[in-house]
Amino acid sequence: MACQGLGPNETLATLKTESETLKTKLEEERAKLHDAELHQVAEKVEALGQFIIKTRRTLKGHGNKVLCMDWCKDKRRIVSSSQDGKVIVWDAFTANKEHAVTMPCTWVMACAYAPSGCAVACGGLDNKCSVYPLSLDKNENLAAKKKSVAMHTNYLSACSFTNSDMQILTSSGDGTCALWDVESGQLLQSFHGHSADVLCLDLAPSETGNTFVSGGCDKKANVWDMRSGQCIQSFESHESDINSVRYYPSGDAFASGSDDATCRLFDLRADREVSVYSKDSIIFGVSSVDFSLSGRLLFGGYNDYTINVWDVLKGTRVSILFGHENRVSTLRVSPDGTAFCSGSWDHTLRIWA
Amino acid sequence: MSGSSNLVAMKKIVQQLRFEAKINRVKVSQAAADLQQFCLQNAQQDPLLTGVSSSTNPFRPQKVCSFL
């Protein structure tokens, strides 16, 4: 956003006053519309029954902490990355490994599958996001075809292809997000506004237009216009780092998971937090969140090794899933909603259904 | 000069706040009703919610196949 010139009477003092006034006004506007709670509105909705979700596959092969994973659009392949620099592509149906690449850096914190299924992107402590085309020839050295796309000045925390293989959105420890052209490596747009490391991002469902949400160590979740680079909305109610953000399937809201041990739901049209998913007994941070297909269930992976399943409308926990032997670091529901995958510091990934 | 860069930074903050103050908002009751409606409309198509049976969920245990 271009900064307009200062008016004749604008000084640091007048601007500070105006900023305080505007902040108060924003709070008042938001409070005026707070006429109900989500769980109150949803009182008459039938409660959910018993849940039988179990581990159906365990993917073993990483030699160290699994940090990130993503599903392929074909609903069966998965890419995962770990602390020891390995990126593995799996067939989740058979639990077989299809490809493996060793990155030149450790702590590969981000990985993503291209929409076509023909490439994966990953990065971490190397401050870059690189794209590897996947070859049908299992013997081919994937590392040889690697393409460096994004360059940040600090670690890469998350990456995602937009709705084509041609553009990648990244977030970084340098406090910015950026949109890149894969072919040329050119920076198309950068997003400034966070005052600390940006840890996560999620693109709005394609029907709802060109926006994305990011969360960071400044406890803020920001919604951005991809074309202009403008921050459209900002939410600040978490009490600690936001590790994960995910859009509600309709695109009108998003959930976040934080080190403050809560998950929260923010509605974009009401411009405020509308639900908090927490319990006194849950004291460990949430690393990763995702919705089921209808948005009724919110899955959260926690640092206490568990996965909590929340009823989004009623605000209650419907299930707690045990199985991982260390922190759950990443969690994604499959594209057709038949299962979800969790990755953990215990070196494994689990498919739950 | 730190003086003028503070001024520039502050101006950006104020501009951002002015922008955010102007957006149209709906009441929480309305927004919540819409979220609820979306959930209920799509509930039947949500396999993790409805618990899809083994025959249609590729991850659930299937009956053993034998070659004839």
Short mmCIF file of C-alpha atoms in Angstrom, two decimals:
data_model
loop_
_atom_site.label_atom_id
_atom_site.label_comp_id
_atom_site.label_asym_id
_atom_site.label_seq_id
_atom_site.Cartn_x
_atom_site.Cartn_y
_atom_site.Cartn_z
CA MET A 1 0.00 0.00 0.00
CA ALA A 2 1.56 3.30 -1.03
CA CYS A 3 1.99 5.71 1.81
CA GLN A 4 0.31 9.00 1.08
CA GLY A 5 2.09 12.21 1.93
CA LEU A 6 1.55 13.72 5.34
CA GLY A 7 -1.10 16.41 5.69
CA PRO A 8 -0.03 19.83 6.87
CA ASN A 9 -1.16 19.28 10.47
CA GLU A 10 -0.10 15.71 10.92
CA THR A 11 2.58 15.11 13.48
CA LEU A 12 3.56 11.99 15.37
CA ALA A 13 1.36 13.11 18.26
CA THR A 14 -1.78 13.70 16.17
CA LEU A 15 -1.28 10.41 14.37
CA LYS A 16 -0.88 8.56 17.66
CA THR A 17 -4.10 10.07 18.95
CA GLU A 18 -5.92 9.21 15.77
CA SER A 19 -4.60 5.64 15.93
CA GLU A 20 -5.90 5.23 19.49
CA THR A 21 -9.26 6.70 18.50
CA LEU A 22 -9.55 4.39 15.51
CA LYS A 23 -8.64 1.33 17.58
CA THR A 24 -11.31 2.19 20.14
CA LYS A 25 -13.80 2.79 17.37
CA LEU A 26 -13.00 -0.59 15.79
CA GLU A 27 -13.59 -2.32 19.12
CA GLU A 28 -16.88 -0.50 19.59
CA GLU A 29 -18.09 -1.35 16.10
CA ARG A 30 -17.24 -5.00 16.60
CA ALA A 31 -18.85 -5.06 20.05
CA LYS A 32 -22.11 -3.52 18.76
CA LEU A 33 -22.66 -6.51 16.53
CA HIS A 34 -21.88 -9.06 19.21
CA ASP A 35 -25.51 -9.95 19.86
CA ALA A 36 -25.09 -13.70 20.31
CA GLU A 37 -22.62 -16.53 20.71
CA LEU A 38 -22.24 -19.23 18.06
CA HIS A 39 -23.02 -22.03 20.50
CA GLN A 40 -26.21 -20.22 21.57
CA VAL A 41 -27.38 -19.89 17.99
CA ALA A 42 -26.58 -23.58 17.53
CA GLU A 43 -28.41 -24.77 20.65
CA LYS A 44 -31.16 -26.51 18.73
CA VAL A 45 -28.78 -28.39 16.45
CA GLU A 46 -28.71 -32.11 17.16
CA ALA A 47 -25.68 -33.15 19.18
CA LEU A 48 -23.14 -35.40 17.49
CA GLY A 49 -23.11 -39.08 18.34
CA GLN A 50 -20.24 -41.34 19.26
CA PHE A 51 -17.17 -41.09 17.09
CA ILE A 52 -15.23 -44.05 15.87
CA ILE A 53 -12.10 -42.66 14.30
CA LYS A 54 -9.02 -44.84 14.40
CA THR A 55 -5.57 -44.99 12.92
CA ARG A 56 -5.94 -46.90 9.66
CA ARG A 57 -2.39 -46.56 8.35
CA THR A 58 0.92 -45.67 9.91
CA LEU A 59 3.52 -44.28 7.53
CA LYS A 60 7.01 -45.11 8.75
CA GLY A 61 10.18 -44.05 7.04
CA HIS A 62 11.23 -40.66 8.27
CA GLY A 63 14.35 -40.76 10.42
CA ASN A 64 13.41 -37.72 12.46
CA LYS A 65 10.57 -35.39 13.46
CA VAL A 66 7.87 -34.98 10.81
CA LEU A 67 7.22 -31.25 10.48
CA CYS A 68 4.76 -30.84 7.65
CA MET A 69 2.56 -32.75 5.24
CA ASP A 70 0.15 -32.10 2.38
CA TRP A 71 -2.32 -34.19 0.36
CA CYS A 72 -2.30 -34.54 -3.38
CA LYS A 73 -5.59 -33.73 -5.15
CA ASP A 74 -5.81 -37.41 -6.10
CA LYS A 75 -6.80 -38.06 -2.44
CA ARG A 76 -4.27 -40.81 -1.98
CA ARG A 77 -0.80 -39.38 -2.25
CA ILE A 78 0.87 -37.42 0.51
CA VAL A 79 4.08 -35.42 0.71
CA SER A 80 5.79 -35.03 4.08
CA SER A 81 8.97 -33.33 5.27
CA SER A 82 11.10 -33.73 8.35
CA GLN A 83 13.82 -32.29 10.53
CA ASP A 84 16.55 -34.39 8.94
CA GLY A 85 15.99 -32.79 5.54
CA LYS A 86 14.04 -35.63 3.95
CA VAL A 87 10.96 -35.06 1.82
CA ILE A 88 8.95 -38.21 1.08
CA VAL A 89 6.00 -38.81 -1.23
CA TRP A 90 3.73 -41.66 -0.05
CA ASP A 91 0.80 -43.61 -1.40
CA ALA A 92 -1.48 -43.43 1.64
CA PHE A 93 -3.62 -46.38 0.52
CA THR A 94 -0.70 -48.82 0.51
CA ALA A 95 1.64 -46.94 2.89
CA ASN A 96 4.41 -47.29 0.28
CA LYS A 97 6.98 -44.61 -0.42
CA GLU A 98 7.00 -43.43 -4.00
CA HIS A 99 9.70 -40.76 -4.00
CA ALA A 100 12.28 -39.44 -1.58
CA VAL A 101 14.44 -36.34 -1.79
CA THR A 102 17.12 -35.13 0.59
CA MET A 103 17.14 -31.37 0.96
CA PRO A 104 20.46 -29.60 1.53
CA CYS A 105 19.10 -28.14 4.78
CA THR A 106 17.62 -29.52 7.97
CA TRP A 107 14.25 -28.55 9.46
CA VAL A 108 12.15 -28.69 6.31
CA MET A 109 9.22 -26.93 7.91
CA ALA A 110 7.06 -26.53 4.86
CA CYS A 111 5.97 -28.75 2.02
CA ALA A 112 3.11 -28.66 -0.45
CA TYR A 113 1.75 -30.73 -3.32
CA ALA A 114 1.15 -29.01 -6.67
CA PRO A 115 -2.47 -29.07 -7.87
CA SER A 116 -1.48 -31.15 -10.90
CA GLY A 117 0.15 -33.77 -8.68
CA CYS A 118 3.30 -33.47 -10.77
CA ALA A 119 5.51 -31.54 -8.37
CA VAL A 120 6.11 -30.77 -4.73
CA ALA A 121 7.44 -27.62 -3.07
CA CYS A 122 9.41 -27.50 0.17
CA GLY A 123 11.73 -25.39 2.26
CA GLY A 124 12.82 -24.50 5.76
CA LEU A 125 16.05 -23.32 7.29
CA ASP A 126 17.50 -22.69 3.85
CA ASN A 127 15.18 -19.61 3.68
CA LYS A 128 14.00 -20.78 0.29
CA CYS A 129 11.08 -22.58 -1.28
CA SER A 130 12.14 -25.06 -3.97
CA VAL A 131 9.99 -26.98 -6.42
CA TYR A 132 10.79 -30.58 -7.42
CA PRO A 133 9.01 -32.03 -10.43
CA LEU A 134 8.01 -35.63 -9.66
CA SER A 135 9.25 -38.14 -12.13
CA LEU A 136 7.48 -41.36 -13.07
CA ASP A 137 10.91 -42.95 -13.21
CA LYS A 138 11.62 -44.02 -9.64
CA ASN A 139 15.32 -44.16 -10.28
CA GLU A 140 15.62 -40.61 -11.48
CA ASN A 141 17.44 -38.24 -9.17
CA LEU A 142 14.77 -35.70 -8.23
CA ALA A 143 17.32 -33.34 -6.73
CA ALA A 144 18.80 -32.73 -10.18
CA LYS A 145 15.65 -31.03 -11.45
CA LYS A 146 15.15 -28.83 -8.39
CA LYS A 147 14.03 -25.26 -9.04
CA SER A 148 14.58 -22.52 -6.45
CA VAL A 149 11.55 -20.27 -6.42
CA ALA A 150 11.28 -18.19 -3.26
CA MET A 151 13.97 -16.37 -1.31
CA HIS A 152 13.30 -14.99 2.13
CA THR A 153 15.68 -13.51 4.67
CA ASN A 154 14.72 -15.99 7.34
CA TYR A 155 13.29 -19.52 7.56
CA LEU A 156 10.40 -20.65 5.40
CA SER A 157 7.49 -21.59 7.69
CA ALA A 158 4.77 -22.49 5.18
CA CYS A 159 4.13 -22.70 1.47
CA SER A 160 1.16 -23.39 -0.75
CA PHE A 161 0.53 -23.48 -4.49
CA THR A 162 -2.32 -21.22 -5.52
CA ASN A 163 -4.93 -22.82 -7.76
CA SER A 164 -2.32 -23.72 -10.38
CA ASP A 165 1.23 -25.06 -10.52
CA MET A 166 2.38 -21.61 -11.62
CA GLN A 167 2.32 -19.63 -8.40
CA ILE A 168 3.40 -20.27 -4.84
CA LEU A 169 2.52 -18.39 -1.69
CA THR A 170 5.08 -18.47 1.14
CA SER A 171 5.35 -17.29 4.74
CA SER A 172 8.55 -16.72 6.62
CA GLY A 173 10.34 -16.06 9.88
CA ASP A 174 11.29 -12.73 8.31
CA GLY A 175 7.76 -11.48 9.10
CA THR A 176 6.46 -11.40 5.55
CA CYS A 177 4.43 -13.49 3.15
CA ALA A 178 5.11 -13.48 -0.57
CA LEU A 179 3.62 -14.62 -3.86
CA TRP A 180 6.03 -16.02 -6.48
CA ASP A 181 5.96 -17.05 -10.11
CA VAL A 182 7.29 -20.61 -10.23
CA GLU A 183 8.70 -20.52 -13.75
CA SER A 184 10.75 -17.34 -13.40
CA GLY A 185 11.19 -17.23 -9.62
CA GLN A 186 9.97 -13.64 -9.75
CA LEU A 187 8.39 -12.01 -6.71
CA LEU A 188 4.85 -11.04 -7.73
CA GLN A 189 3.59 -9.51 -4.48
CA SER A 190 4.80 -9.19 -0.92
CA PHE A 191 2.68 -8.87 2.19
CA HIS A 192 3.90 -6.74 5.07
CA GLY A 193 2.04 -6.23 8.31
CA HIS A 194 3.06 -8.86 10.81
CA SER A 195 5.48 -7.60 13.44
CA ALA A 196 7.12 -10.96 14.05
CA ASP A 197 7.65 -14.38 12.39
CA VAL A 198 4.76 -15.54 10.23
CA LEU A 199 4.16 -19.21 11.01
CA CYS A 200 1.29 -20.34 8.80
CA LEU A 201 -0.99 -19.47 5.94
CA ASP A 202 -4.05 -20.79 4.13
CA LEU A 203 -5.63 -19.81 0.83
CA ALA A 204 -9.33 -19.03 0.67
CA PRO A 205 -11.44 -21.66 -1.11
CA SER A 206 -11.29 -20.72 -4.79
CA GLU A 207 -14.94 -19.67 -5.02
CA THR A 208 -14.46 -16.89 -2.52
CA GLY A 209 -11.84 -14.92 -4.37
CA ASN A 210 -8.22 -14.01 -4.08
CA THR A 211 -7.51 -13.81 -0.40
CA PHE A 212 -5.48 -15.74 2.13
CA VAL A 213 -5.04 -15.72 5.89
CA SER A 214 -1.74 -15.82 7.80
CA GLY A 215 -0.91 -16.27 11.49
CA GLY A 216 2.22 -15.31 13.38
CA CYS A 217 4.26 -14.90 16.52
CA ASP A 218 2.74 -11.43 16.95
CA LYS A 219 -0.51 -13.29 17.95
CA LYS A 220 -2.28 -11.80 14.95
CA ALA A 221 -4.16 -13.46 12.15
CA ASN A 222 -4.26 -11.28 9.03
CA VAL A 223 -6.43 -11.63 5.95
CA TRP A 224 -4.81 -10.34 2.74
CA ASP A 225 -5.85 -9.34 -0.75
CA MET A 226 -3.50 -11.32 -3.00
CA ARG A 227 -3.59 -8.85 -5.86
CA SER A 228 -2.97 -5.61 -4.01
CA GLY A 229 -0.92 -6.87 -1.07
CA GLN A 230 -3.27 -5.04 1.28
CA CYS A 231 -4.15 -6.42 4.69
CA ILE A 232 -7.96 -6.44 4.67
CA GLN A 233 -8.72 -7.61 8.18
CA SER A 234 -6.71 -8.33 11.28
CA PHE A 235 -7.64 -10.39 14.34
CA GLU A 236 -5.83 -10.24 17.63
CA SER A 237 -7.38 -12.33 20.37
CA HIS A 238 -4.95 -15.20 20.83
CA GLU A 239 -2.59 -14.94 23.77
CA SER A 240 0.40 -16.51 22.10
CA ASP A 241 1.90 -17.57 18.74
CA ILE A 242 -0.58 -18.70 16.12
CA ASN A 243 0.80 -21.95 14.68
CA SER A 244 -1.92 -22.85 12.23
CA VAL A 245 -4.76 -21.18 10.32
CA ARG A 246 -7.36 -22.86 8.13
CA TYR A 247 -10.37 -21.53 6.25
CA TYR A 248 -13.84 -22.82 7.02
CA PRO A 249 -15.10 -24.65 3.88
CA SER A 250 -17.56 -21.86 2.97
CA GLY A 251 -14.76 -19.28 3.03
CA ASP A 252 -16.68 -17.03 5.45
CA ALA A 253 -14.58 -17.89 8.49
CA PHE A 254 -11.28 -19.41 9.52
CA ALA A 255 -9.95 -21.37 12.50
CA SER A 256 -6.62 -20.90 14.22
CA GLY A 257 -4.53 -22.98 16.63
CA SER A 258 -2.13 -21.38 19.07
CA ASP A 259 0.49 -21.95 21.74
CA ASP A 260 -2.11 -20.54 24.17
CA ALA A 261 -3.73 -24.06 24.00
CA THR A 262 -6.88 -22.82 22.30
CA CYS A 263 -8.37 -23.08 18.83
CA ARG A 264 -10.55 -20.15 17.79
CA LEU A 265 -13.03 -19.47 15.03
CA PHE A 266 -13.06 -16.02 13.41
CA ASP A 267 -15.94 -14.97 11.20
CA LEU A 268 -14.88 -12.68 8.35
CA ARG A 269 -18.26 -11.00 7.84
CA ALA A 270 -18.79 -10.31 11.55
CA ASP A 271 -15.12 -9.29 11.69
CA ARG A 272 -14.52 -10.95 15.06
CA GLU A 273 -13.80 -14.11 16.98
CA VAL A 274 -17.03 -16.12 17.34
CA SER A 275 -15.91 -19.21 19.21
CA VAL A 276 -13.10 -20.52 21.42
CA TYR A 277 -12.33 -24.23 21.64
CA SER A 278 -10.59 -24.90 24.94
CA LYS A 279 -10.70 -26.85 28.17
CA ASP A 280 -9.00 -26.30 31.52
CA SER A 281 -7.39 -29.71 31.12
CA ILE A 282 -5.78 -28.77 27.81
CA ILE A 283 -2.64 -26.82 28.57
CA PHE A 284 -0.37 -27.65 25.64
CA GLY A 285 -0.20 -25.66 22.44
CA VAL A 286 -2.03 -26.50 19.25
CA SER A 287 0.27 -27.02 16.31
CA SER A 288 -2.18 -27.66 13.51
CA VAL A 289 -5.93 -27.43 12.72
CA ASP A 290 -8.24 -28.51 9.91
CA PHE A 291 -11.99 -28.81 9.25
CA SER A 292 -13.98 -31.79 8.07
CA LEU A 293 -15.74 -31.28 4.72
CA SER A 294 -18.95 -29.75 6.13
CA GLY A 295 -17.09 -27.60 8.65
CA ARG A 296 -18.89 -29.26 11.55
CA LEU A 297 -15.76 -30.88 12.96
CA LEU A 298 -12.48 -29.16 13.79
CA PHE A 299 -9.46 -31.40 14.26
CA GLY A 300 -6.57 -30.04 16.32
CA GLY A 301 -3.12 -31.58 16.72
CA TYR A 302 -1.55 -30.76 20.07
CA ASN A 303 1.89 -30.68 21.67
CA ASP A 304 0.68 -33.15 24.33
CA TYR A 305 0.67 -35.85 21.57
CA THR A 306 -3.13 -35.93 21.21
CA ILE A 307 -5.65 -34.90 18.58
CA ASN A 308 -8.81 -33.24 19.87
CA VAL A 309 -11.96 -33.26 17.76
CA TRP A 310 -14.28 -30.28 18.33
CA ASP A 311 -17.92 -29.67 17.43
CA VAL A 312 -17.48 -26.32 15.68
CA LEU A 313 -21.08 -25.17 16.26
CA LYS A 314 -21.52 -26.20 19.88
CA GLY A 315 -17.98 -25.48 21.02
CA THR A 316 -17.62 -28.84 22.76
CA ARG A 317 -15.01 -31.54 22.34
CA VAL A 318 -16.45 -34.70 20.77
CA SER A 319 -13.42 -36.94 20.86
CA ILE A 320 -9.79 -37.21 21.87
CA LEU A 321 -7.50 -39.38 19.77
CA PHE A 322 -4.39 -41.05 21.13
CA GLY A 323 -1.68 -42.81 19.19
CA HIS A 324 1.24 -40.53 18.51
CA GLU A 325 4.20 -40.84 20.83
CA ASN A 326 5.34 -37.27 20.57
CA ARG A 327 4.00 -33.86 19.53
CA VAL A 328 1.57 -33.75 16.65
CA SER A 329 3.13 -31.18 14.34
CA THR A 330 0.91 -31.22 11.27
CA LEU A 331 -2.63 -32.30 10.35
CA ARG A 332 -4.66 -32.16 7.11
CA VAL A 333 -8.00 -33.58 6.06
CA SER A 334 -7.91 -35.36 2.69
CA PRO A 335 -9.38 -33.52 -0.33
CA ASP A 336 -12.51 -35.70 -0.39
CA GLY A 337 -12.89 -35.68 3.40
CA THR A 338 -12.70 -39.45 3.83
CA ALA A 339 -9.73 -39.31 6.18
CA PHE A 340 -7.19 -37.03 7.77
CA CYS A 341 -3.46 -37.39 8.15
CA SER A 342 -1.36 -36.33 11.13
CA GLY A 343 2.42 -36.04 11.31
CA SER A 344 4.41 -36.12 14.52
CA TRP A 345 7.77 -35.64 16.17
CA ASP A 346 7.59 -39.41 16.75
CA HIS A 347 8.80 -39.74 13.09
CA THR A 348 5.54 -41.19 11.80
CA LEU A 349 2.44 -40.09 9.96
CA ARG A 350 -0.95 -41.60 10.70
CA ILE A 351 -4.05 -41.80 8.53
CA TRP A 352 -7.26 -41.64 10.56
CA ALA A 353 -10.75 -42.55 9.33
CA MET B 1 16.53 9.85 10.33
CA SER B 2 14.54 7.88 12.90
CA GLY B 3 12.19 10.83 13.46
CA SER B 4 10.75 10.81 9.96
CA SER B 5 10.69 7.01 9.66
CA ASN B 6 8.61 6.85 12.86
CA LEU B 7 6.25 9.34 11.26
CA VAL B 8 6.00 7.28 8.09
CA ALA B 9 5.41 4.08 10.06
CA MET B 10 2.74 5.76 12.17
CA LYS B 11 1.03 7.14 9.06
CA LYS B 12 0.87 3.62 7.61
CA ILE B 13 -0.69 2.30 10.82
CA VAL B 14 -3.31 5.05 10.81
CA GLN B 15 -4.11 4.46 7.12
CA GLN B 16 -4.52 0.74 7.76
CA LEU B 17 -6.82 1.42 10.73
CA ARG B 18 -8.91 3.88 8.71
CA PHE B 19 -9.27 1.18 6.04
CA GLU B 20 -10.27 -1.49 8.56
CA ALA B 21 -12.73 0.81 10.33
CA LYS B 22 -14.69 1.29 7.11
CA ILE B 23 -15.53 -2.33 6.33
CA ASN B 24 -19.12 -3.55 6.47
CA ARG B 25 -19.84 -5.97 9.26
CA VAL B 26 -22.79 -8.24 9.96
CA LYS B 27 -24.20 -9.21 13.33
CA VAL B 28 -22.74 -12.28 14.97
CA SER B 29 -26.21 -13.88 15.14
CA GLN B 30 -26.48 -13.60 11.35
CA ALA B 31 -22.94 -14.83 10.71
CA ALA B 32 -23.45 -17.73 13.13
CA ALA B 33 -26.72 -18.70 11.48
CA ASP B 34 -24.98 -18.83 8.10
CA LEU B 35 -22.13 -20.98 9.44
CA GLN B 36 -24.68 -23.33 10.98
CA GLN B 37 -26.67 -23.53 7.77
CA PHE B 38 -23.56 -24.42 5.78
CA CYS B 39 -22.72 -27.24 8.22
CA LEU B 40 -26.18 -28.70 8.14
CA GLN B 41 -26.54 -28.44 4.36
CA ASN B 42 -23.27 -30.30 3.80
CA ALA B 43 -23.48 -32.76 6.68
CA GLN B 44 -24.53 -35.73 4.56
CA GLN B 45 -21.56 -35.24 2.22
CA ASP B 46 -19.06 -35.25 5.08
CA PRO B 47 -17.57 -38.77 5.38
CA LEU B 48 -15.77 -38.14 8.68
CA LEU B 49 -19.00 -36.85 10.18
CA THR B 50 -21.36 -39.53 8.94
CA GLY B 51 -18.89 -42.39 9.26
CA VAL B 52 -18.71 -43.77 5.77
CA SER B 53 -18.82 -47.54 5.55
CA SER B 54 -15.90 -49.75 4.55
CA SER B 55 -17.19 -50.30 1.06
CA THR B 56 -16.84 -46.65 0.12
CA ASN B 57 -14.00 -45.49 2.34
CA PRO B 58 -10.68 -46.66 0.92
CA PHE B 59 -8.96 -46.36 4.28
CA ARG B 60 -11.31 -48.48 6.33
CA PRO B 61 -10.63 -52.19 6.61
CA GLN B 62 -12.19 -54.10 3.78
CA LYS B 63 -13.41 -57.64 3.54
CA VAL B 64 -10.70 -59.97 2.37
CA CYS B 65 -10.70 -60.57 -1.37
CA SER B 66 -9.87 -63.94 -2.78
CA PHE B 67 -8.81 -64.69 -6.31
CA LEU B 68 -11.15 -66.98 -8.14
#
